[in-house]
Structure formats: structure tokens, C-alpha cells
Short mmCIF file of C-alpha atoms in Angstrom, two decimals:
data_model
loop_
_atom_site.label_atom_id
_atom_site.label_comp_id
_atom_site.label_asym_id
_atom_site.label_seq_id
_atom_site.Cartn_x
_atom_site.Cartn_y
_atom_site.Cartn_z
CA MET A 1 -12.13 19.88 -34.53
CA LEU A 2 -8.91 18.18 -35.59
CA GLY A 3 -9.09 14.37 -35.62
CA VAL A 4 -5.91 12.26 -35.41
CA GLU A 5 -5.80 8.49 -36.01
CA THR A 6 -2.60 6.46 -35.45
CA SER A 7 -3.76 3.21 -33.88
CA CYS A 8 -2.07 0.83 -36.32
CA ASP A 9 -0.62 1.24 -39.83
CA GLU A 10 -2.54 4.22 -41.21
CA THR A 11 -1.99 7.86 -40.31
CA GLY A 12 -5.28 9.73 -40.62
CA VAL A 13 -6.08 13.40 -40.11
CA ALA A 14 -9.37 15.28 -40.61
CA LEU A 15 -10.97 18.64 -39.88
CA LEU A 16 -14.62 18.77 -38.90
CA ARG A 17 -16.85 21.73 -38.10
CA TRP A 18 -19.32 20.44 -35.53
CA GLU A 19 -22.88 20.53 -36.92
CA PRO A 20 -25.10 18.67 -34.40
CA GLN A 21 -28.01 18.15 -36.80
CA ALA A 22 -25.89 17.03 -39.76
CA PRO A 23 -22.42 15.90 -38.63
CA GLY A 24 -21.24 14.91 -42.09
CA SER A 25 -21.95 18.33 -43.57
CA GLY A 26 -19.22 19.84 -41.42
CA LEU A 27 -16.38 17.71 -42.82
CA LEU A 28 -13.85 20.22 -44.15
CA ALA A 29 -10.86 18.06 -45.06
CA HIS A 30 -9.32 14.66 -44.52
CA ALA A 31 -5.94 13.16 -45.39
CA LEU A 32 -4.67 9.61 -45.04
CA TYR A 33 -1.33 7.89 -45.39
CA SER A 34 -1.15 4.09 -45.56
CA GLN A 35 1.94 2.13 -44.53
CA ILE A 36 1.14 -0.87 -46.77
CA ARG A 37 4.38 -0.62 -48.75
CA LEU A 38 6.42 -0.28 -45.55
CA HIS A 39 5.11 -3.55 -44.08
CA ALA A 40 4.67 -5.56 -47.28
CA ASP A 41 8.11 -7.21 -47.08
CA TYR A 42 7.24 -8.57 -43.64
CA GLY A 43 3.76 -9.85 -44.48
CA GLY A 44 2.22 -7.93 -41.58
CA VAL A 45 2.47 -4.84 -39.42
CA VAL A 46 5.76 -4.32 -37.57
CA PRO A 47 4.80 -2.17 -34.53
CA GLU A 48 8.10 -0.30 -34.16
CA LEU A 49 8.22 0.58 -37.85
CA ALA A 50 4.60 1.71 -37.69
CA SER A 51 5.32 4.04 -34.77
CA ARG A 52 8.34 5.61 -36.46
CA ASP A 53 6.42 6.20 -39.66
CA HIS A 54 3.59 7.93 -37.77
CA VAL A 55 6.23 10.30 -36.35
CA ARG A 56 7.37 11.14 -39.88
CA LYS A 57 3.96 11.52 -41.47
CA LEU A 58 1.59 12.98 -38.85
CA LEU A 59 2.51 16.67 -38.84
CA PRO A 60 2.84 16.92 -42.64
CA LEU A 61 -0.67 15.44 -42.90
CA VAL A 62 -1.98 18.01 -40.40
CA ARG A 63 -0.51 20.78 -42.55
CA GLU A 64 -2.03 19.18 -45.66
CA ALA A 65 -5.51 19.01 -44.11
CA LEU A 66 -5.31 22.62 -42.90
CA ALA A 67 -4.30 23.71 -46.41
CA GLN A 68 -7.20 21.77 -47.94
CA ALA A 69 -9.65 23.53 -45.64
CA GLY A 70 -8.02 26.95 -45.97
CA LEU A 71 -7.47 27.13 -42.22
CA THR A 72 -4.61 27.80 -39.83
CA PRO A 73 -3.86 26.15 -36.47
CA ALA A 74 -5.38 29.20 -34.75
CA ASP A 75 -8.78 28.20 -36.19
CA LEU A 76 -8.85 24.93 -34.24
CA GLY A 77 -11.27 24.66 -31.36
CA GLY A 78 -10.31 21.18 -30.18
CA VAL A 79 -8.23 18.08 -30.95
CA ALA A 80 -9.42 14.47 -30.84
CA TYR A 81 -7.07 11.50 -31.09
CA THR A 82 -7.29 7.73 -30.93
CA ALA A 83 -6.34 6.67 -27.41
CA GLY A 84 -7.03 2.95 -27.93
CA PRO A 85 -7.34 0.14 -28.57
CA GLY A 86 -4.34 -0.35 -30.81
CA LEU A 87 -0.55 -0.65 -30.88
CA VAL A 88 0.80 1.18 -27.85
CA GLY A 89 3.69 2.89 -29.63
CA ALA A 90 1.54 4.03 -32.52
CA LEU A 91 -1.13 5.32 -30.12
CA LEU A 92 1.46 7.29 -28.14
CA VAL A 93 2.66 9.10 -31.26
CA GLY A 94 -0.81 10.42 -31.99
CA ALA A 95 -1.65 11.11 -28.35
CA ALA A 96 1.56 13.05 -27.67
CA ALA A 97 1.25 15.12 -30.84
CA ALA A 98 -2.43 15.86 -30.28
CA ARG A 99 -1.93 16.83 -26.63
CA ALA A 100 1.02 19.05 -27.54
CA MET A 101 -0.95 20.86 -30.25
CA ALA A 102 -3.94 21.35 -27.97
CA TRP A 103 -1.76 22.67 -25.13
CA ALA A 104 0.07 25.08 -27.44
CA LEU A 105 -3.20 26.39 -28.89
CA GLY A 106 -5.04 26.53 -25.56
CA VAL A 107 -7.87 24.27 -26.77
CA PRO A 108 -9.29 21.05 -25.28
CA ALA A 109 -8.12 17.61 -26.37
CA ILE A 110 -9.91 14.30 -25.94
CA GLY A 111 -8.87 10.67 -26.37
CA VAL A 112 -11.31 8.64 -28.45
CA HIS A 113 -12.10 4.92 -28.46
CA HIS A 114 -11.11 3.58 -31.88
CA MET A 115 -14.11 1.26 -32.16
CA GLU A 116 -16.52 4.01 -31.14
CA GLY A 117 -15.05 6.01 -34.01
CA HIS A 118 -15.89 3.19 -36.42
CA LEU A 119 -19.33 2.78 -34.87
CA LEU A 120 -20.12 6.47 -35.43
CA ALA A 121 -18.61 6.70 -38.94
CA PRO A 122 -22.01 6.28 -40.69
CA LEU A 123 -23.10 9.53 -38.99
CA LEU A 124 -20.83 11.29 -41.46
CA GLU A 125 -23.18 10.29 -44.30
CA PRO A 126 -26.15 12.36 -45.57
CA ASP A 127 -28.76 9.98 -44.05
CA PRO A 128 -27.26 8.98 -40.69
CA PRO A 129 -28.82 6.34 -38.42
CA ALA A 130 -30.42 7.35 -35.15
CA PRO A 131 -30.17 5.13 -32.05
CA PRO A 132 -31.27 2.60 -31.11
CA PHE A 133 -29.52 0.33 -33.58
CA VAL A 134 -27.28 -2.72 -33.76
CA ALA A 135 -23.70 -2.25 -34.98
CA LEU A 136 -21.54 -4.88 -36.63
CA LEU A 137 -17.94 -3.75 -36.11
CA VAL A 138 -15.50 -5.69 -38.28
CA SER A 139 -12.15 -3.95 -38.10
CA GLY A 140 -8.74 -5.57 -37.86
CA GLY A 141 -8.71 -7.86 -34.85
CA HIS A 142 -12.30 -7.06 -33.94
CA SER A 143 -15.58 -8.73 -34.91
CA MET A 144 -18.26 -7.38 -32.59
CA LEU A 145 -22.02 -7.01 -32.44
CA VAL A 146 -23.04 -4.08 -30.27
CA GLU A 147 -26.46 -2.83 -29.22
CA VAL A 148 -26.43 0.97 -29.29
CA GLU A 149 -29.18 2.39 -27.07
CA ALA A 150 -27.69 5.89 -27.38
CA ILE A 151 -24.25 7.28 -28.15
CA GLY A 152 -22.06 6.12 -25.28
CA ARG A 153 -24.56 3.48 -24.11
CA TYR A 154 -23.27 0.26 -25.60
CA ARG A 155 -24.03 -3.37 -24.81
CA LEU A 156 -21.78 -6.05 -26.26
CA LEU A 157 -23.91 -8.77 -27.83
CA GLY A 158 -21.20 -10.88 -29.43
CA ASP A 159 -17.43 -10.85 -29.81
CA THR A 160 -14.69 -12.85 -31.50
CA LEU A 161 -13.33 -15.82 -29.55
CA ASP A 162 -10.16 -16.14 -31.65
CA ASP A 163 -9.52 -14.85 -35.18
CA ALA A 164 -11.72 -11.94 -36.21
CA ALA A 165 -13.14 -11.73 -39.75
CA GLY A 166 -10.46 -9.31 -40.95
CA GLU A 167 -7.69 -11.43 -39.46
CA ALA A 168 -9.15 -14.54 -41.11
CA PHE A 169 -9.14 -12.77 -44.48
CA ASP A 170 -5.51 -11.68 -44.11
CA LYS A 171 -4.19 -14.96 -42.72
CA THR A 172 -6.04 -17.11 -45.24
CA ALA A 173 -4.76 -14.96 -48.09
CA LYS A 174 -1.20 -15.37 -46.82
CA LEU A 175 -1.62 -19.15 -46.59
CA MET A 176 -2.74 -19.15 -50.22
CA GLY A 177 0.24 -17.09 -51.36
CA LEU A 178 -1.59 -13.82 -52.03
CA PRO A 179 0.25 -10.50 -51.63
CA TYR A 180 -0.02 -8.24 -48.58
CA PRO A 181 -2.45 -6.89 -47.55
CA GLY A 182 -4.21 -10.17 -48.04
CA GLY A 183 -7.84 -9.31 -47.29
CA PRO A 184 -8.51 -7.02 -50.25
CA ALA A 185 -6.46 -9.30 -52.54
CA LEU A 186 -8.52 -12.33 -51.52
CA ALA A 187 -11.81 -10.48 -51.98
CA LYS A 188 -10.75 -9.38 -55.46
CA LEU A 189 -9.73 -12.93 -56.36
CA ALA A 190 -13.07 -14.28 -55.06
CA GLU A 191 -14.87 -12.30 -57.78
CA GLN A 192 -13.34 -14.70 -60.32
CA GLY A 193 -14.36 -17.79 -58.36
CA ARG A 194 -17.26 -20.10 -59.22
CA PRO A 195 -20.04 -20.35 -56.62
CA GLY A 196 -20.55 -23.71 -54.95
CA VAL A 197 -17.27 -25.34 -55.97
CA PHE A 198 -16.02 -25.15 -52.38
CA ARG A 199 -18.41 -24.88 -49.46
CA PHE A 200 -16.91 -24.28 -46.05
CA ALA A 201 -18.43 -24.24 -42.57
CA ARG A 202 -20.37 -21.25 -41.23
CA PRO A 203 -18.70 -21.24 -37.79
CA MET A 204 -20.89 -21.23 -34.66
CA THR A 205 -24.14 -20.78 -36.59
CA ASP A 206 -25.34 -24.26 -35.64
CA ARG A 207 -25.89 -23.18 -32.01
CA PRO A 208 -27.43 -20.22 -30.19
CA GLY A 209 -25.36 -17.13 -29.50
CA LEU A 210 -23.79 -14.16 -31.21
CA ASP A 211 -20.06 -14.78 -30.75
CA PHE A 212 -17.67 -15.36 -33.66
CA SER A 213 -14.86 -17.84 -34.28
CA PHE A 214 -13.00 -17.99 -37.58
CA SER A 215 -9.77 -19.85 -36.73
CA GLY A 216 -11.27 -23.24 -37.63
CA LEU A 217 -12.51 -21.91 -40.96
CA LYS A 218 -9.00 -20.74 -41.76
CA THR A 219 -7.68 -24.25 -41.13
CA GLN A 220 -10.43 -25.82 -43.24
CA VAL A 221 -9.56 -23.55 -46.16
CA LEU A 222 -5.84 -24.30 -45.81
CA LEU A 223 -6.47 -28.06 -45.99
CA ALA A 224 -8.73 -27.67 -49.02
CA TRP A 225 -6.08 -25.59 -50.78
CA GLN A 226 -3.25 -28.00 -49.94
CA GLN A 227 -5.25 -30.98 -51.21
CA SER A 228 -6.28 -29.27 -54.46
CA ASP A 229 -4.51 -29.00 -57.81
CA ARG A 230 -3.54 -25.42 -56.83
CA SER A 231 -4.43 -24.00 -60.22
CA GLU A 232 -5.32 -20.35 -60.59
CA GLN A 233 -9.00 -21.19 -61.08
CA THR A 234 -8.98 -23.38 -57.98
CA ARG A 235 -7.35 -20.55 -56.03
CA ALA A 236 -10.19 -18.27 -57.08
CA ASP A 237 -12.81 -20.92 -56.27
CA VAL A 238 -11.37 -21.45 -52.78
CA ALA A 239 -11.33 -17.68 -52.23
CA ARG A 240 -14.97 -17.48 -53.31
CA GLY A 241 -15.99 -20.29 -50.95
CA PHE A 242 -14.10 -18.70 -48.06
CA GLU A 243 -15.58 -15.24 -48.64
CA GLU A 244 -19.10 -16.67 -48.87
CA ALA A 245 -18.59 -18.52 -45.56
CA ILE A 246 -17.44 -15.33 -43.80
CA VAL A 247 -20.27 -13.24 -45.27
CA ASP A 248 -22.97 -15.81 -44.54
CA THR A 249 -21.77 -16.14 -40.94
CA LEU A 250 -21.82 -12.38 -40.38
CA VAL A 251 -25.28 -12.06 -41.95
CA ILE A 252 -26.73 -14.88 -39.85
CA LYS A 253 -25.39 -13.33 -36.66
CA CYS A 254 -26.66 -9.86 -37.63
CA ARG A 255 -30.15 -11.22 -38.22
CA ARG A 256 -30.07 -12.91 -34.83
CA ALA A 257 -28.91 -9.71 -33.11
CA LEU A 258 -31.65 -7.62 -34.72
CA GLU A 259 -34.28 -10.16 -33.71
CA ALA A 260 -32.94 -10.37 -30.15
CA THR A 261 -32.95 -6.58 -29.67
CA GLY A 262 -36.11 -5.80 -31.64
CA THR A 263 -34.38 -3.04 -33.61
CA GLU A 264 -34.72 -2.40 -37.33
CA ARG A 265 -31.48 -0.50 -38.03
CA LEU A 266 -28.10 -2.11 -38.65
CA VAL A 267 -24.82 -0.21 -38.85
CA ILE A 268 -21.85 -1.94 -40.48
CA ALA A 269 -18.42 -0.37 -39.98
CA GLY A 270 -14.74 -1.24 -40.08
CA GLY A 271 -12.45 -2.40 -42.86
CA VAL A 272 -14.39 -5.58 -43.70
CA GLY A 273 -17.44 -3.34 -44.10
CA ALA A 274 -15.93 -2.30 -47.44
CA ASN A 275 -16.34 -5.85 -48.77
CA ARG A 276 -18.71 -5.73 -51.76
CA ARG A 277 -20.30 -9.15 -51.17
CA LEU A 278 -21.00 -8.33 -47.52
CA ARG A 279 -22.62 -5.01 -48.39
CA GLU A 280 -24.80 -6.56 -51.09
CA THR A 281 -25.82 -9.58 -49.02
CA LEU A 282 -26.75 -7.53 -45.96
CA ALA A 283 -28.69 -5.04 -48.09
CA ALA A 284 -30.63 -7.94 -49.63
CA ALA A 285 -31.28 -9.43 -46.18
CA GLY A 286 -32.56 -6.05 -45.03
CA ARG A 287 -35.01 -5.86 -47.90
CA GLN A 288 -36.22 -9.36 -47.10
CA ASP A 289 -36.48 -8.93 -43.31
CA GLY A 290 -37.49 -5.27 -43.17
CA PHE A 291 -34.43 -3.69 -41.57
CA ARG A 292 -32.28 -0.80 -42.86
CA THR A 293 -28.54 -1.05 -43.36
CA TYR A 294 -26.14 1.86 -42.88
CA PHE A 295 -22.58 1.83 -44.21
CA PRO A 296 -19.97 4.58 -44.16
CA ARG A 297 -18.51 5.49 -47.55
CA LEU A 298 -15.66 3.20 -48.55
CA ALA A 299 -12.99 5.76 -47.57
CA PHE A 300 -14.32 5.78 -44.00
CA CYS A 301 -14.60 2.00 -43.56
CA THR A 302 -10.87 1.72 -42.93
CA ASP A 303 -9.08 3.75 -40.26
CA ASN A 304 -9.40 7.51 -40.76
CA GLY A 305 -9.24 10.81 -38.92
CA ALA A 306 -12.80 11.88 -39.76
CA MET A 307 -14.45 9.30 -37.51
CA ILE A 308 -12.12 10.31 -34.67
CA ALA A 309 -12.90 14.00 -35.14
CA LEU A 310 -16.63 13.21 -35.07
CA ALA A 311 -16.47 11.04 -31.94
CA GLY A 312 -14.34 13.63 -30.17
CA ALA A 313 -16.62 16.50 -31.20
CA ILE A 314 -19.68 14.70 -29.86
CA ARG A 315 -18.07 14.07 -26.49
CA LEU A 316 -16.56 17.54 -26.14
CA ALA A 317 -19.93 19.08 -27.04
CA ALA A 318 -21.42 17.00 -24.22
CA GLY A 319 -18.90 18.49 -21.77
CA GLN A 320 -16.72 15.40 -21.45
CA GLY A 321 -13.32 17.03 -21.21
CA GLN A 322 -10.11 15.40 -19.99
CA ASP A 323 -6.97 16.55 -18.20
CA GLU A 324 -3.71 17.23 -20.05
CA ALA A 325 -2.01 13.91 -19.32
CA VAL A 326 -0.94 11.80 -22.30
CA ARG A 327 -2.74 8.48 -21.80
CA VAL A 328 -3.43 5.58 -24.12
CA GLN A 329 -5.22 2.26 -23.58
CA PRO A 330 -4.03 -0.53 -25.91
CA ARG A 331 -6.89 -2.63 -24.52
CA TRP A 332 -10.12 -0.76 -23.85
CA ASP A 333 -13.59 -2.12 -23.17
CA LEU A 334 -16.17 -0.33 -25.34
CA GLU A 335 -18.87 -0.85 -22.68
CA SER A 336 -16.82 1.15 -20.15
CA LEU A 337 -17.34 4.44 -22.02
CA PRO A 338 -19.55 7.06 -20.35
CA ALA A 339 -22.89 7.87 -21.92
CA VAL A 340 -23.41 11.09 -23.85
CA ALA A 341 -26.31 13.16 -22.56
CA ALA A 342 -27.34 14.48 -25.99
CA ALA A 343 -26.43 12.22 -28.86
CA THR A 344 -26.23 14.80 -31.66
#
């Protein structure tokens, strides 16, 4: 199975041999190209530039992955690609290329939900979680808590009402003058900060519910920074206080979701899932409360082709084929996906 990811600013390709009992053992190759340098001058992703760069990079990455695995295009049995959500132009590049390759090779192709790919990424690890579990999906513009009864049977427990966690990281970093991409830069700076110097609100934790809202926190941090002496140590202290507020909020909501569903397994996926403080704090909460945490390896927290290949392989193995039309869905409800008869 060839997996193709082009939903935003990373071109990802992977090759996966479908092994139902141990999906991760079948990963043969993966290659990734990041457009960070392309968008750095603009302080954010420029959709048209992203689309054009996917056109330039996708097929060379496919050739690279095939070479890594020692395979040829004739060895492919199927092609999976991200069909949404994401930037429409970027999605169309991957969809058109994937459909064309599948048609030329006479193999099936399937469009994959980007967030389902993230949700299933921990299945690529040696000790994968088995449903039911709760998933915290923190990727780009998404902060979601999802109850997973089985693969394809998803119930949205909580969603972001404005800025998602990843957006809050990036926007706050930009307000504080940190380089693009801001999220990782802010997290790195927070390691030098002193705990307790700045304490910010834990948004929407003072009321029932599992939704998220981080736009007010961003404003609170901006005001604190503007009213400070703006020294390098203060910058690090503000970053530490902001990161702690985000992490504490996510942990509180995860604990609530696990209690509400009665499950004892928590999957964390998406770019913010690579944050060291979040991983450590949730692992500690799991030891205290008696639930297990499952993270993908750091390389598979951000966008990648392996998670797309896996999600596509699972659905094709369940007989969920699609016609040959090139379709993408920039907005796509995760709960609308059909269930998979046999999970793995």
C-alpha cells in the first residue's frame, strides 16, 4: 500500500505491507518533505505555494520510498491518499497523483480522512491500542476528543470552539517574536522558563464539558508579555506559563473524557502530541488514575504518509473501495465515516 499525504505543508509518502495482526511491522519505507523554509518568510502557510511545492516534490518522494523498500511501482497493490480535511489545492495534488497512479497500475485507490490517519497512527507501534479508547487529536487547527468504539465508529466528545492548541502555540509564538514555525520554538524556549512565574488561565476547565477554547489564553499571554520587561528570561518564563496552561487544560479534559466513557486507554496523536511536557504529564496522570497512554513515535505525530497508508489499508481490507473520481473534502466530519467490519 502506497500512502500519500499532502493536506497542508508537508509532503509525505510511505509504503506499508498490510499485516492485520501487527500493522506497524509491515512498514517498509517512509519519506517526508517539509515546506518550513518555503513559508518562513510569510510567517505561515501560503496555500498556493504549498500546492505548487507538492507538485514538485510528490513523485520524487514516491521514487525515493520505492528505492528504500527495494520495490517497483508494479509491486503496489493499492494507493491511499489524504482526501481531507485540509487545503483544497494541496489535497487535489495528492488526490490527482494517487488516482492517476492507481489507474495506471490497475489497483484500487482510496481517499482517507486526515484525522482518522492521526487517530490510527499509534497502531504503527509495537504495542498498539485496541478499541474502545478515547483519542485526543491535537493537530494543526484541530483539538478534538473522540470516543473510539471501533475503527470507523467515532463519537465526538469535545471540539475546539476557536483556536486549537496547535494554533495557539503558533500564534502566541509569533506574538512574542519567535521564529516560524512558532510552536516547536515556543516549546523549546519553555524548557528554560521558571515554573510559577506566570500562571495563566486553564480555559473552560471551571465548567462542565469537553470543548476547548484557547483564543482568550492567547490574548492573556500577549498582555502579560507586553506589560513585562521583555527580557530573554521573561520571554522564557511566559513561554513556560503558556505551555503549562495548554498542557494542564488538555490533561484535565482527557481525564474527564476517560471518566465519562469508562475507558482506560488514551491515544494522543497529532503534532502537539510530540510536546515533551504533554507526554510526560499525561503519562504521570495515567499512572495516578490507572489508564494507559499511547503515543505514536515522534516522526508520526506530525503529518506523514505512513498513517495514511495504514488507514487506507484497513478500509480497503474491509472492502470499502471507491470509484475513480478525484474527490477531496476540505471540511469533513469524522463522525460521518463508515464503520469498519473488522478493525485489524
